[in-house]
mmCIF file with all atom_site columns, C-alpha atoms in Angstrom:
data_model
loop_
_atom_site.group_PDB
_atom_site.id
_atom_site.type_symbol
_atom_site.label_atom_id
_atom_site.label_alt_id
_atom_site.label_comp_id
_atom_site.label_asym_id
_atom_site.label_entity_id
_atom_site.label_seq_id
_atom_site.pdbx_PDB_ins_code
_atom_site.Cartn_x
_atom_site.Cartn_y
_atom_site.Cartn_z
_atom_site.occupancy
_atom_site.B_iso_or_equiv
_atom_site.pdbx_formal_charge
_atom_site.auth_seq_id
_atom_site.auth_comp_id
_atom_site.auth_asym_id
_atom_site.auth_atom_id
_atom_site.pdbx_PDB_model_num
ATOM 1   C CA . MET A 1 1   ? 11.228  -7.042  2.067   1.00 0.00 ? 1   MET A CA 1
ATOM 2   C CA . LYS A 1 2   ? 11.118  -6.187  5.786   1.00 0.00 ? 2   LYS A CA 1
ATOM 3   C CA . LYS A 1 3   ? 13.285  -7.836  8.438   1.00 0.00 ? 3   LYS A CA 1
ATOM 4   C CA . ILE A 1 4   ? 12.372  -7.930  12.092  1.00 0.00 ? 4   ILE A CA 1
ATOM 5   C CA . THR A 1 5   ? 14.655  -9.377  14.747  1.00 0.00 ? 5   THR A CA 1
ATOM 6   C CA . LEU A 1 6   ? 12.956  -10.922 17.764  1.00 0.00 ? 6   LEU A CA 1
ATOM 7   C CA . SER A 1 7   ? 15.241  -11.162 20.791  1.00 0.00 ? 7   SER A CA 1
ATOM 8   C CA . LEU A 1 8   ? 14.812  -13.249 23.887  1.00 0.00 ? 8   LEU A CA 1
ATOM 9   C CA . LEU A 1 9   ? 13.372  -11.141 26.683  1.00 0.00 ? 9   LEU A CA 1
ATOM 10  C CA . GLY A 1 10  ? 12.578  -14.114 28.881  1.00 0.00 ? 10  GLY A CA 1
ATOM 11  C CA . PHE A 1 11  ? 10.233  -17.003 28.466  1.00 0.00 ? 11  PHE A CA 1
ATOM 12  C CA . LEU A 1 12  ? 7.096   -15.025 29.243  1.00 0.00 ? 12  LEU A CA 1
ATOM 13  C CA . LEU A 1 13  ? 6.667   -12.353 26.590  1.00 0.00 ? 13  LEU A CA 1
ATOM 14  C CA . ILE A 1 14  ? 8.199   -11.244 23.317  1.00 0.00 ? 14  ILE A CA 1
ATOM 15  C CA . SER A 1 15  ? 7.139   -7.887  21.989  1.00 0.00 ? 15  SER A CA 1
ATOM 16  C CA . SER A 1 16  ? 8.035   -6.360  18.656  1.00 0.00 ? 16  SER A CA 1
ATOM 17  C CA . SER A 1 17  ? 6.792   -3.437  16.627  1.00 0.00 ? 17  SER A CA 1
ATOM 18  C CA . PHE A 1 18  ? 7.396   -2.038  13.180  1.00 0.00 ? 18  PHE A CA 1
ATOM 19  C CA . ALA A 1 19  ? 6.008   0.771   11.070  1.00 0.00 ? 19  ALA A CA 1
ATOM 20  C CA . HIS A 1 20  ? 5.366   1.156   7.359   1.00 0.00 ? 20  HIS A CA 1
ATOM 21  C CA . ASN A 1 21  ? 3.563   4.053   5.665   1.00 0.00 ? 21  ASN A CA 1
ATOM 22  C CA . ASN A 1 22  ? 2.540   5.650   8.963   1.00 0.00 ? 22  ASN A CA 1
ATOM 23  C CA . VAL A 1 23  ? 0.958   2.407   10.196  1.00 0.00 ? 23  VAL A CA 1
ATOM 24  C CA . ARG A 1 24  ? 2.494   0.858   13.303  1.00 0.00 ? 24  ARG A CA 1
ATOM 25  C CA . LEU A 1 25  ? 2.014   -2.806  14.156  1.00 0.00 ? 25  LEU A CA 1
ATOM 26  C CA . ASN A 1 26  ? 2.732   -4.015  17.679  1.00 0.00 ? 26  ASN A CA 1
ATOM 27  C CA . VAL A 1 27  ? 2.980   -7.766  18.076  1.00 0.00 ? 27  VAL A CA 1
ATOM 28  C CA . GLU A 1 28  ? 3.170   -9.614  21.375  1.00 0.00 ? 28  GLU A CA 1
ATOM 29  C CA . PHE A 1 29  ? 3.756   -13.322 21.805  1.00 0.00 ? 29  PHE A CA 1
ATOM 30  C CA . ASP A 1 30  ? 3.066   -14.801 25.225  1.00 0.00 ? 30  ASP A CA 1
ATOM 31  C CA . ASN A 1 31  ? 5.015   -17.718 26.700  1.00 0.00 ? 31  ASN A CA 1
ATOM 32  C CA . VAL A 1 32  ? 7.472   -18.000 23.807  1.00 0.00 ? 32  VAL A CA 1
ATOM 33  C CA . SER A 1 33  ? 11.140  -18.877 23.792  1.00 0.00 ? 33  SER A CA 1
ATOM 34  C CA . VAL A 1 34  ? 13.401  -17.788 20.947  1.00 0.00 ? 34  VAL A CA 1
ATOM 35  C CA . MET A 1 35  ? 16.062  -20.340 20.039  1.00 0.00 ? 35  MET A CA 1
ATOM 36  C CA . ASP A 1 36  ? 18.802  -20.472 17.447  1.00 0.00 ? 36  ASP A CA 1
ATOM 37  C CA . ASP A 1 37  ? 19.246  -23.450 15.111  1.00 0.00 ? 37  ASP A CA 1
ATOM 38  C CA . ASN A 1 38  ? 20.996  -25.372 17.911  1.00 0.00 ? 38  ASN A CA 1
ATOM 39  C CA . TYR A 1 39  ? 18.071  -24.792 20.301  1.00 0.00 ? 39  TYR A CA 1
ATOM 40  C CA . LYS A 1 40  ? 20.038  -22.275 22.371  1.00 0.00 ? 40  LYS A CA 1
ATOM 41  C CA . PRO A 1 41  ? 18.425  -19.046 23.544  1.00 0.00 ? 41  PRO A CA 1
ATOM 42  C CA . GLY A 1 42  ? 19.275  -16.175 21.227  1.00 0.00 ? 42  GLY A CA 1
ATOM 43  C CA . SER A 1 43  ? 17.559  -14.123 18.585  1.00 0.00 ? 43  SER A CA 1
ATOM 44  C CA . GLN A 1 44  ? 15.980  -14.855 15.231  1.00 0.00 ? 44  GLN A CA 1
ATOM 45  C CA . THR A 1 45  ? 15.274  -12.672 12.231  1.00 0.00 ? 45  THR A CA 1
ATOM 46  C CA . VAL A 1 46  ? 11.841  -12.918 10.647  1.00 0.00 ? 46  VAL A CA 1
ATOM 47  C CA . ILE A 1 47  ? 11.522  -11.787 7.027   1.00 0.00 ? 47  ILE A CA 1
ATOM 48  C CA . PHE A 1 48  ? 8.236   -10.415 5.728   1.00 0.00 ? 48  PHE A CA 1
ATOM 49  C CA . ASP A 1 49  ? 8.056   -10.603 1.945   1.00 0.00 ? 49  ASP A CA 1
ATOM 50  C CA . GLN A 1 50  ? 6.345   -7.548  0.502   1.00 0.00 ? 50  GLN A CA 1
ATOM 51  C CA . ASP A 1 51  ? 6.581   -8.432  -3.172  1.00 0.00 ? 51  ASP A CA 1
ATOM 52  C CA . GLN A 1 52  ? 2.830   -8.030  -3.464  1.00 0.00 ? 52  GLN A CA 1
ATOM 53  C CA . GLY A 1 53  ? 2.059   -4.366  -3.806  1.00 0.00 ? 53  GLY A CA 1
ATOM 54  C CA . ASP A 1 54  ? 0.119   -2.403  -1.273  1.00 0.00 ? 54  ASP A CA 1
ATOM 55  C CA . LEU A 1 55  ? -2.769  -0.500  -2.854  1.00 0.00 ? 55  LEU A CA 1
ATOM 56  C CA . ASN A 1 56  ? -2.378  2.280   -0.300  1.00 0.00 ? 56  ASN A CA 1
ATOM 57  C CA . ASP A 1 57  ? 0.938   3.102   -1.950  1.00 0.00 ? 57  ASP A CA 1
ATOM 58  C CA . PHE A 1 58  ? -0.481  4.252   -5.293  1.00 0.00 ? 58  PHE A CA 1
ATOM 59  C CA . LYS A 1 59  ? 0.443   7.830   -6.127  1.00 0.00 ? 59  LYS A CA 1
ATOM 60  C CA . MET A 1 60  ? -1.049  10.632  -8.229  1.00 0.00 ? 60  MET A CA 1
ATOM 61  C CA . THR A 1 61  ? 1.224   13.501  -9.115  1.00 0.00 ? 61  THR A CA 1
ATOM 62  C CA . PRO A 1 62  ? 0.723   16.378  -9.402  1.00 0.00 ? 62  PRO A CA 1
ATOM 63  C CA . ASN A 1 63  ? -2.398  16.695  -7.316  1.00 0.00 ? 63  ASN A CA 1
ATOM 64  C CA . PRO A 1 64  ? -4.076  19.141  -7.895  1.00 0.00 ? 64  PRO A CA 1
ATOM 65  C CA . ALA A 1 65  ? -3.542  19.256  -11.653 1.00 0.00 ? 65  ALA A CA 1
ATOM 66  C CA . ASN A 1 66  ? -5.153  21.022  -14.606 1.00 0.00 ? 66  ASN A CA 1
ATOM 67  C CA . SER A 1 67  ? -4.209  18.956  -17.662 1.00 0.00 ? 67  SER A CA 1
ATOM 68  C CA . ARG A 1 68  ? -2.862  15.554  -16.626 1.00 0.00 ? 68  ARG A CA 1
ATOM 69  C CA . PHE A 1 69  ? -1.460  13.578  -13.731 1.00 0.00 ? 69  PHE A CA 1
ATOM 70  C CA . GLN A 1 70  ? 0.862   10.635  -13.426 1.00 0.00 ? 70  GLN A CA 1
ATOM 71  C CA . LEU A 1 71  ? -0.617  7.567   -11.747 1.00 0.00 ? 71  LEU A CA 1
ATOM 72  C CA . ILE A 1 72  ? 1.986   5.267   -10.216 1.00 0.00 ? 72  ILE A CA 1
ATOM 73  C CA . VAL A 1 73  ? 0.966   1.884   -8.810  1.00 0.00 ? 73  VAL A CA 1
ATOM 74  C CA . PRO A 1 74  ? 3.196   -0.397  -6.724  1.00 0.00 ? 74  PRO A CA 1
ATOM 75  C CA . LYS A 1 75  ? 4.833   -3.363  -8.418  1.00 0.00 ? 75  LYS A CA 1
ATOM 76  C CA . GLY A 1 76  ? 3.444   -6.780  -7.661  1.00 0.00 ? 76  GLY A CA 1
ATOM 77  C CA . LEU A 1 77  ? -0.223  -5.906  -8.216  1.00 0.00 ? 77  LEU A CA 1
ATOM 78  C CA . THR A 1 78  ? -2.194  -7.982  -10.706 1.00 0.00 ? 78  THR A CA 1
ATOM 79  C CA . ASN A 1 79  ? -5.362  -7.188  -12.667 1.00 0.00 ? 79  ASN A CA 1
ATOM 80  C CA . VAL A 1 80  ? -5.138  -3.482  -11.861 1.00 0.00 ? 80  VAL A CA 1
ATOM 81  C CA . LYS A 1 81  ? -8.073  -1.276  -12.846 1.00 0.00 ? 81  LYS A CA 1
ATOM 82  C CA . LEU A 1 82  ? -8.593  2.481   -12.552 1.00 0.00 ? 82  LEU A CA 1
ATOM 83  C CA . GLU A 1 83  ? -12.039 3.994   -12.011 1.00 0.00 ? 83  GLU A CA 1
ATOM 84  C CA . VAL A 1 84  ? -12.734 7.709   -11.548 1.00 0.00 ? 84  VAL A CA 1
ATOM 85  C CA . PHE A 1 85  ? -15.944 9.097   -10.034 1.00 0.00 ? 85  PHE A CA 1
ATOM 86  C CA . ASP A 1 86  ? -17.202 12.658  -9.723  1.00 0.00 ? 86  ASP A CA 1
ATOM 87  C CA . VAL A 1 87  ? -18.593 13.932  -6.407  1.00 0.00 ? 87  VAL A CA 1
ATOM 88  C CA . LEU A 1 88  ? -22.093 12.816  -7.415  1.00 0.00 ? 88  LEU A CA 1
ATOM 89  C CA . GLY A 1 89  ? -20.886 9.226   -7.788  1.00 0.00 ? 89  GLY A CA 1
ATOM 90  C CA . ASN A 1 90  ? -20.997 9.179   -11.596 1.00 0.00 ? 90  ASN A CA 1
ATOM 91  C CA . LYS A 1 91  ? -18.279 7.038   -13.121 1.00 0.00 ? 91  LYS A CA 1
ATOM 92  C CA . ILE A 1 92  ? -16.414 9.190   -15.637 1.00 0.00 ? 92  ILE A CA 1
ATOM 93  C CA . MET A 1 93  ? -13.542 6.865   -16.495 1.00 0.00 ? 93  MET A CA 1
ATOM 94  C CA . THR A 1 94  ? -12.544 3.199   -16.410 1.00 0.00 ? 94  THR A CA 1
ATOM 95  C CA . LYS A 1 95  ? -9.187  1.900   -17.561 1.00 0.00 ? 95  LYS A CA 1
ATOM 96  C CA . ALA A 1 96  ? -7.253  -1.352  -17.182 1.00 0.00 ? 96  ALA A CA 1
ATOM 97  C CA . LEU A 1 97  ? -3.684  -0.592  -16.142 1.00 0.00 ? 97  LEU A CA 1
ATOM 98  C CA . SER A 1 98  ? -0.905  -2.771  -17.506 1.00 0.00 ? 98  SER A CA 1
ATOM 99  C CA . LYS A 1 99  ? 2.054   -0.553  -16.540 1.00 0.00 ? 99  LYS A CA 1
ATOM 100 C CA . LEU A 1 100 ? 3.355   0.729   -13.223 1.00 0.00 ? 100 LEU A CA 1
ATOM 101 C CA . SER A 1 101 ? 3.030   4.313   -14.445 1.00 0.00 ? 101 SER A CA 1
ATOM 102 C CA . SER A 1 102 ? 0.257   5.844   -16.563 1.00 0.00 ? 102 SER A CA 1
ATOM 103 C CA . THR A 1 103 ? -0.493  9.405   -17.628 1.00 0.00 ? 103 THR A CA 1
ATOM 104 C CA . ILE A 1 104 ? -4.135  10.351  -17.133 1.00 0.00 ? 104 ILE A CA 1
ATOM 105 C CA . ASP A 1 105 ? -5.486  13.223  -19.258 1.00 0.00 ? 105 ASP A CA 1
ATOM 106 C CA . VAL A 1 106 ? -7.837  15.407  -17.208 1.00 0.00 ? 106 VAL A CA 1
ATOM 107 C CA . SER A 1 107 ? -7.861  18.460  -19.497 1.00 0.00 ? 107 SER A CA 1
ATOM 108 C CA . LYS A 1 108 ? -11.522 17.934  -20.483 1.00 0.00 ? 108 LYS A CA 1
ATOM 109 C CA . TRP A 1 109 ? -12.762 17.278  -16.947 1.00 0.00 ? 109 TRP A CA 1
ATOM 110 C CA . ASN A 1 110 ? -14.656 20.003  -15.091 1.00 0.00 ? 110 ASN A CA 1
ATOM 111 C CA . ASP A 1 111 ? -12.805 21.644  -12.219 1.00 0.00 ? 111 ASP A CA 1
ATOM 112 C CA . GLY A 1 112 ? -13.558 19.961  -8.916  1.00 0.00 ? 112 GLY A CA 1
ATOM 113 C CA . VAL A 1 113 ? -12.948 16.966  -6.699  1.00 0.00 ? 113 VAL A CA 1
ATOM 114 C CA . TYR A 1 114 ? -12.847 13.401  -8.034  1.00 0.00 ? 114 TYR A CA 1
ATOM 115 C CA . LEU A 1 115 ? -12.464 10.004  -6.399  1.00 0.00 ? 115 LEU A CA 1
ATOM 116 C CA . VAL A 1 116 ? -9.808  7.797   -7.971  1.00 0.00 ? 116 VAL A CA 1
ATOM 117 C CA . LYS A 1 117 ? -10.301 4.104   -7.244  1.00 0.00 ? 117 LYS A CA 1
ATOM 118 C CA . ILE A 1 118 ? -7.587  1.535   -7.913  1.00 0.00 ? 118 ILE A CA 1
ATOM 119 C CA . SER A 1 119 ? -8.652  -2.120  -7.799  1.00 0.00 ? 119 SER A CA 1
ATOM 120 C CA . SER A 1 120 ? -6.573  -5.280  -8.045  1.00 0.00 ? 120 SER A CA 1
ATOM 121 C CA . ASP A 1 121 ? -6.599  -8.873  -6.886  1.00 0.00 ? 121 ASP A CA 1
ATOM 122 C CA . ASN A 1 122 ? -5.391  -7.480  -3.521  1.00 0.00 ? 122 ASN A CA 1
ATOM 123 C CA . GLY A 1 123 ? -8.529  -5.334  -3.033  1.00 0.00 ? 123 GLY A CA 1
ATOM 124 C CA . ASN A 1 124 ? -9.171  -1.664  -3.750  1.00 0.00 ? 124 ASN A CA 1
ATOM 125 C CA . HIS A 1 125 ? -8.271  1.780   -2.467  1.00 0.00 ? 125 HIS A CA 1
ATOM 126 C CA . ILE A 1 126 ? -9.701  5.243   -3.140  1.00 0.00 ? 126 ILE A CA 1
ATOM 127 C CA . LYS A 1 127 ? -7.920  8.605   -3.075  1.00 0.00 ? 127 LYS A CA 1
ATOM 128 C CA . ARG A 1 128 ? -9.139  12.119  -3.765  1.00 0.00 ? 128 ARG A CA 1
ATOM 129 C CA . PHE A 1 129 ? -7.949  14.043  -6.833  1.00 0.00 ? 129 PHE A CA 1
ATOM 130 C CA . ILE A 1 130 ? -8.488  17.765  -7.465  1.00 0.00 ? 130 ILE A CA 1
ATOM 131 C CA . LYS A 1 131 ? -8.840  19.125  -11.013 1.00 0.00 ? 131 LYS A CA 1
ATOM 132 C CA . GLN A 1 132 ? -8.103  22.866  -11.264 1.00 0.00 ? 132 GLN A CA 1
#
């Protein structure tokens, strides 16, 4: 859960920014007044609930690997599926993921670069994996 405090800078513009995973979001609100519960100028804290996982946060470790890697997906994702493609676009693996952490055996894969796609109800994300 992220908290952001917006403070009164005047009645013309409120600007706030925050960063998460190397992504910065700048937000500007024009012609806004910030009031407390008694309608007096002050500051308010806004809470962003991040219980739903962010697909960008899935991890593969170690990478590169020669026998297996650990796939870790963020909590809060539903209907998570793993697909692995070789560089020619051939699907070499599909697996439904029911746990936050899974061990993927790559010992029989040819050495090279693979695309690992994680899909969920929140969308999908692809990362590169190297088999040595």
